[in-house]
PDB file of C-alpha atoms in Angstrom:
ATOM      1  CA  MET V 634      44.437-167.408  58.883  1.00  0.00           C
ATOM      2  CA  ALA V 635      46.574-170.183  60.290  1.00  0.00           C
ATOM      3  CA  PRO V 636      45.688-171.495  63.755  1.00  0.00           C
ATOM      4  CA  LEU V 637      47.582-170.321  66.793  1.00  0.00           C
ATOM      5  CA  ALA V 638      50.136-172.879  67.982  1.00  0.00           C
ATOM      6  CA  LEU V 639      51.175-172.902  71.639  1.00  0.00           C
ATOM      7  CA  ARG V 640      54.396-174.502  72.813  1.00  0.00           C
ATOM      8  CA  PRO V 641      56.801-174.439  75.746  1.00  0.00           C
ATOM      9  CA  GLY V 642      59.513-171.841  75.299  1.00  0.00           C
ATOM     10  CA  GLY V 643      63.170-171.752  76.186  1.00  0.00           C
ATOM     11  CA  PRO V 644      66.416-169.806  75.948  1.00  0.00           C
ATOM     12  CA  ASP V 645      66.374-170.025  72.143  1.00  0.00           C
ATOM     13  CA  ASP V 646      63.291-167.767  72.202  1.00  0.00           C
ATOM     14  CA  PHE V 647      65.259-164.825  73.628  1.00  0.00           C
ATOM     15  CA  GLY V 648      65.477-162.962  70.289  1.00  0.00           C
ATOM     16  CA  ALA V 649      61.785-163.394  69.535  1.00  0.00           C
ATOM     17  CA  LEU V 650      60.834-162.199  73.032  1.00  0.00           C
ATOM     18  CA  LEU V 651      63.099-159.180  72.735  1.00  0.00           C
ATOM     19  CA  ALA V 652      61.493-158.321  69.385  1.00  0.00           C
ATOM     20  CA  LEU V 653      58.009-158.523  70.959  1.00  0.00           C
ATOM     21  CA  PHE V 654      59.077-156.102  73.706  1.00  0.00           C
ATOM     22  CA  ASP V 655      60.674-153.674  71.235  1.00  0.00           C
ATOM     23  CA  GLU V 656      57.535-153.755  69.074  1.00  0.00           C
ATOM     24  CA  ALA V 657      55.316-153.132  72.115  1.00  0.00           C
ATOM     25  CA  ILE V 658      57.438-150.209  73.304  1.00  0.00           C
ATOM     26  CA  ALA V 659      57.345-148.555  69.868  1.00  0.00           C
ATOM     27  CA  TRP V 660      53.564-148.960  69.828  1.00  0.00           C
ATOM     28  CA  MET V 661      53.136-147.531  73.355  1.00  0.00           C
ATOM     29  CA  VAL V 662      55.429-144.573  72.642  1.00  0.00           C
ATOM     30  CA  ALA V 663      53.469-143.826  69.461  1.00  0.00           C
ATOM     31  CA  ARG V 664      50.301-143.767  71.616  1.00  0.00           C
ATOM     32  CA  GLY V 665      51.905-141.432  74.147  1.00  0.00           C
ATOM     33  CA  GLN V 666      52.152-144.157  76.839  1.00  0.00           C
ATOM     34  CA  PRO V 667      55.853-144.562  77.637  1.00  0.00           C
ATOM     35  CA  GLY V 668      55.035-145.029  81.329  1.00  0.00           C
ATOM     36  CA  GLN V 669      54.695-148.782  81.089  1.00  0.00           C
ATOM     37  CA  TRP V 670      58.170-149.796  79.947  1.00  0.00           C
ATOM     38  CA  GLY V 671      59.873-146.539  78.999  1.00  0.00           C
ATOM     39  CA  ASP V 672      60.609-145.047  75.620  1.00  0.00           C
ATOM     40  CA  ARG V 673      63.755-146.943  74.610  1.00  0.00           C
ATOM     41  CA  PRO V 674      63.724-150.433  73.103  1.00  0.00           C
ATOM     42  CA  PHE V 675      64.580-153.223  75.529  1.00  0.00           C
ATOM     43  CA  SER V 676      67.232-154.337  73.060  1.00  0.00           C
ATOM     44  CA  GLU V 677      69.167-151.116  73.788  1.00  0.00           C
ATOM     45  CA  ARG V 678      69.130-151.504  77.592  1.00  0.00           C
ATOM     46  CA  PRO V 679      71.365-154.096  79.303  1.00  0.00           C
ATOM     47  CA  ALA V 680      69.125-154.466  82.394  1.00  0.00           C
ATOM     48  CA  THR V 681      65.976-155.107  80.370  1.00  0.00           C
ATOM     49  CA  ARG V 682      67.823-157.422  77.990  1.00  0.00           C
ATOM     50  CA  GLU V 683      68.831-159.450  81.057  1.00  0.00           C
ATOM     51  CA  ARG V 684      65.230-159.518  82.293  1.00  0.00           C
ATOM     52  CA  VAL V 685      64.083-160.820  78.896  1.00  0.00           C
ATOM     53  CA  ARG V 686      66.843-163.457  79.075  1.00  0.00           C
ATOM     54  CA  GLU V 687      65.394-164.525  82.454  1.00  0.00           C
ATOM     55  CA  PHE V 688      61.914-164.805  80.915  1.00  0.00           C
ATOM     56  CA  ALA V 689      63.355-166.942  78.095  1.00  0.00           C
ATOM     57  CA  ALA V 690      64.974-169.273  80.624  1.00  0.00           C
ATOM     58  CA  SER V 691      61.838-169.592  82.767  1.00  0.00           C
ATOM     59  CA  PRO V 692      60.212-173.029  82.945  1.00  0.00           C
ATOM     60  CA  GLY V 693      56.877-171.172  82.853  1.00  0.00           C
ATOM     61  CA  LEU V 694      57.442-169.726  79.363  1.00  0.00           C
ATOM     62  CA  ARG V 695      54.903-170.550  76.662  1.00  0.00           C
ATOM     63  CA  ILE V 696      55.191-169.231  73.114  1.00  0.00           C
ATOM     64  CA  ALA V 697      52.313-168.480  70.748  1.00  0.00           C
ATOM     65  CA  GLU V 698      53.144-168.907  67.063  1.00  0.00           C
ATOM     66  CA  ARG V 699      51.257-168.441  63.847  1.00  0.00           C
ATOM     67  CA  ASP V 700      52.796-169.731  60.620  1.00  0.00           C
ATOM     68  CA  GLY V 701      56.092-170.209  62.499  1.00  0.00           C
ATOM     69  CA  GLU V 702      56.221-166.574  63.650  1.00  0.00           C
ATOM     70  CA  THR V 703      56.273-165.771  67.369  1.00  0.00           C
ATOM     71  CA  VAL V 704      53.180-163.636  67.993  1.00  0.00           C
ATOM     72  CA  GLY V 705      52.898-163.822  71.773  1.00  0.00           C
ATOM     73  CA  ALA V 706      54.380-165.096  74.992  1.00  0.00           C
ATOM     74  CA  LEU V 707      53.247-166.040  78.466  1.00  0.00           C
ATOM     75  CA  VAL V 708      55.320-166.654  81.583  1.00  0.00           C
ATOM     76  CA  VAL V 709      53.621-168.142  84.629  1.00  0.00           C
ATOM     77  CA  GLY V 710      55.250-168.609  87.986  1.00  0.00           C
ATOM     78  CA  ALA V 711      55.465-167.124  91.434  1.00  0.00           C
ATOM     79  CA  ARG V 712      54.080-163.864  92.759  1.00  0.00           C
ATOM     80  CA  PRO V 713      56.642-161.044  92.610  1.00  0.00           C
ATOM     81  CA  SER V 714      57.832-159.798  95.998  1.00  0.00           C
ATOM     82  CA  HIS V 715      56.311-156.316  95.537  1.00  0.00           C
ATOM     83  CA  VAL V 716      52.782-157.773  95.305  1.00  0.00           C
ATOM     84  CA  GLU V 717      50.884-158.607  98.492  1.00  0.00           C
ATOM     85  CA  PRO V 718      50.287-162.343  98.971  1.00  0.00           C
ATOM     86  CA  VAL V 719      46.851-163.940  99.056  1.00  0.00           C
ATOM     87  CA  ALA V 720      45.668-166.646 101.431  1.00  0.00           C
ATOM     88  CA  ALA V 721      45.116-169.229  98.698  1.00  0.00           C
ATOM     89  CA  PRO V 722      47.245-171.307  96.339  1.00  0.00           C
ATOM     90  CA  GLU V 723      47.945-169.143  93.318  1.00  0.00           C
ATOM     91  CA  LEU V 724      49.692-168.967  89.979  1.00  0.00           C
ATOM     92  CA  TYR V 725      50.969-165.599  88.795  1.00  0.00           C
ATOM     93  CA  ILE V 726      51.188-164.388  85.207  1.00  0.00           C
ATOM     94  CA  GLU V 727      54.658-162.851  85.206  1.00  0.00           C
ATOM     95  CA  LEU V 728      54.503-161.847  81.543  1.00  0.00           C
ATOM     96  CA  LEU V 729      51.790-161.619  78.934  1.00  0.00           C
ATOM     97  CA  ILE V 730      52.753-159.997  75.651  1.00  0.00           C
ATOM     98  CA  SER V 731      51.474-160.205  72.108  1.00  0.00           C
ATOM     99  CA  SER V 732      52.527-158.759  68.787  1.00  0.00           C
ATOM    100  CA  ARG V 733      50.888-155.441  68.000  1.00  0.00           C
ATOM    101  CA  ALA V 734      51.093-156.401  64.315  1.00  0.00           C
ATOM    102  CA  HIS V 735      48.617-159.177  65.143  1.00  0.00           C
ATOM    103  CA  ALA V 736      46.367-157.144  67.455  1.00  0.00           C
ATOM    104  CA  GLY V 737      42.707-158.088  67.365  1.00  0.00           C
ATOM    105  CA  ASN V 738      43.375-161.796  66.831  1.00  0.00           C
ATOM    106  CA  ALA V 739      42.667-162.787  70.477  1.00  0.00           C
ATOM    107  CA  ILE V 740      46.256-163.914  71.095  1.00  0.00           C
ATOM    108  CA  GLY V 741      46.315-162.400  74.583  1.00  0.00           C
ATOM    109  CA  ALA V 742      42.934-163.908  75.428  1.00  0.00           C
ATOM    110  CA  ARG V 743      44.143-167.349  74.324  1.00  0.00           C
ATOM    111  CA  LEU V 744      47.262-166.982  76.480  1.00  0.00           C
ATOM    112  CA  VAL V 745      45.113-166.026  79.484  1.00  0.00           C
ATOM    113  CA  ARG V 746      43.027-169.176  78.913  1.00  0.00           C
ATOM    114  CA  LEU V 747      46.238-171.194  78.761  1.00  0.00           C
ATOM    115  CA  ALA V 748      47.425-169.632  82.043  1.00  0.00           C
ATOM    116  CA  ARG V 749      44.077-170.525  83.603  1.00  0.00           C
ATOM    117  CA  GLN V 750      44.396-174.136  82.394  1.00  0.00           C
ATOM    118  CA  ILE V 751      47.914-174.397  83.797  1.00  0.00           C
ATOM    119  CA  ALA V 752      46.783-172.905  87.129  1.00  0.00           C
ATOM    120  CA  VAL V 753      43.867-175.324  87.439  1.00  0.00           C
ATOM    121  CA  GLY V 754      46.169-178.200  86.527  1.00  0.00           C
ATOM    122  CA  ARG V 755      48.542-177.191  89.307  1.00  0.00           C
ATOM    123  CA  GLY V 756      45.759-176.999  91.873  1.00  0.00           C
ATOM    124  CA  ALA V 757      45.772-173.209  92.243  1.00  0.00           C
ATOM    125  CA  ASP V 758      42.651-171.474  93.511  1.00  0.00           C
ATOM    126  CA  VAL V 759      43.580-168.058  92.107  1.00  0.00           C
ATOM    127  CA  LEU V 760      45.249-166.762  88.953  1.00  0.00           C
ATOM    128  CA  ARG V 761      46.794-163.320  89.355  1.00  0.00           C
ATOM    129  CA  VAL V 762      48.471-160.766  87.115  1.00  0.00           C
ATOM    130  CA  ASP V 763      49.422-157.109  87.203  1.00  0.00           C
ATOM    131  CA  CYS V 764      49.885-154.318  84.710  1.00  0.00           C
ATOM    132  CA  TRP V 765      50.695-150.638  84.632  1.00  0.00           C
ATOM    133  CA  ALA V 766      47.788-148.840  86.302  1.00  0.00           C
ATOM    134  CA  GLY V 767      48.278-145.863  83.970  1.00  0.00           C
ATOM    135  CA  ALA V 768      46.842-147.713  80.956  1.00  0.00           C
ATOM    136  CA  PRO V 769      43.041-147.702  81.332  1.00  0.00           C
ATOM    137  CA  THR V 770      42.498-149.695  78.138  1.00  0.00           C
ATOM    138  CA  LEU V 771      44.832-152.429  79.391  1.00  0.00           C
ATOM    139  CA  VAL V 772      43.145-152.462  82.800  1.00  0.00           C
ATOM    140  CA  ALA V 773      39.768-152.811  81.066  1.00  0.00           C
ATOM    141  CA  TRP V 774      41.134-155.590  78.836  1.00  0.00           C
ATOM    142  CA  TYR V 775      42.121-157.662  81.874  1.00  0.00           C
ATOM    143  CA  GLU V 776      38.660-157.139  83.324  1.00  0.00           C
ATOM    144  CA  ARG V 777      37.104-158.381  80.066  1.00  0.00           C
ATOM    145  CA  GLN V 778      39.222-161.542  80.413  1.00  0.00           C
ATOM    146  CA  GLY V 779      37.514-162.297  83.741  1.00  0.00           C
ATOM    147  CA  PHE V 780      39.954-160.715  86.188  1.00  0.00           C
ATOM    148  CA  ARG V 781      38.858-158.344  88.945  1.00  0.00           C
ATOM    149  CA  ARG V 782      40.952-155.589  90.477  1.00  0.00           C
ATOM    150  CA  SER V 783      42.385-156.664  93.815  1.00  0.00           C
ATOM    151  CA  GLY V 784      44.973-154.067  94.791  1.00  0.00           C
ATOM    152  CA  THR V 785      47.781-151.817  93.659  1.00  0.00           C
ATOM    153  CA  PHE V 786      51.476-151.405  94.352  1.00  0.00           C
ATOM    154  CA  ASP V 787      54.077-148.704  93.833  1.00  0.00           C
ATOM    155  CA  VAL V 788      57.653-149.529  92.881  1.00  0.00           C
ATOM    156  CA  GLY V 789      59.698-146.345  92.611  1.00  0.00           C
ATOM    157  CA  GLY V 790      56.740-144.329  91.329  1.00  0.00           C
ATOM    158  CA  TRP V 791      55.569-147.025  88.894  1.00  0.00           C
ATOM    159  CA  VAL V 792      52.050-147.878  89.997  1.00  0.00           C
ATOM    160  CA  GLY V 793      50.786-151.328  89.154  1.00  0.00           C
ATOM    161  CA  GLN V 794      47.253-152.674  89.175  1.00  0.00           C
ATOM    162  CA  VAL V 795      46.898-156.225  90.514  1.00  0.00           C
ATOM    163  CA  PHE V 796      44.109-158.482  89.295  1.00  0.00           C
ATOM    164  CA  GLU V 797      42.879-161.879  90.349  1.00  0.00           C
ATOM    165  CA  MET V 798      40.651-164.544  88.890  1.00  0.00           C
ATOM    166  CA  SER V 799      39.059-167.146  91.118  1.00  0.00           C
ATOM    167  CA  LEU V 800      39.469-170.556  89.519  1.00  0.00           C
ATOM    168  CA  ASP V 801      36.512-172.191  91.228  1.00  0.00           C
ATOM    169  CA  GLU V 802      33.965-170.087  89.335  1.00  0.00           C
ATOM    170  CA  ASP V 803      32.346-171.524  86.243  1.00  0.00           C
ATOM    171  CA  GLY V 804      33.482-169.767  83.111  1.00  0.00           C
ATOM    172  CA  ALA V 805      36.040-167.608  84.876  1.00  0.00           C
TER     173      ALA V 805
END
């Protein structure tokens, strides 16, 4: 298997990001978990297409590729307004997504390590992320990556689980 290549992303990655979201939604719907992002592809919804366009334009976008194919993406930046602040310098994972066709290849774990490296390089003390609280396997996955649960939020009935990782711990 070819090595995973990581690179900065940009607006030209919009189509690849949209395809990752559509693939993830199809996978979640097939598992009976439409609660995360709904049951319709992002490509069919103008509001979500616009959100993906914003991710593609973010200076915090990093793309994971294998053999020239986009297999994952990471966006790091600021804490969203619906998440309670912490009293420490932080970096927030705004998006972490990987291709379900490449599941089991540690793409997400590599992107978390990259986010941690970026956070340390920027002088952050904490790396944070959130996910849909209704996906116990996803919650457990974040915990296996070294995050600990630190709170929840509710946006219009969508309950999110917030995680944090202290960056001053060895091996975190």
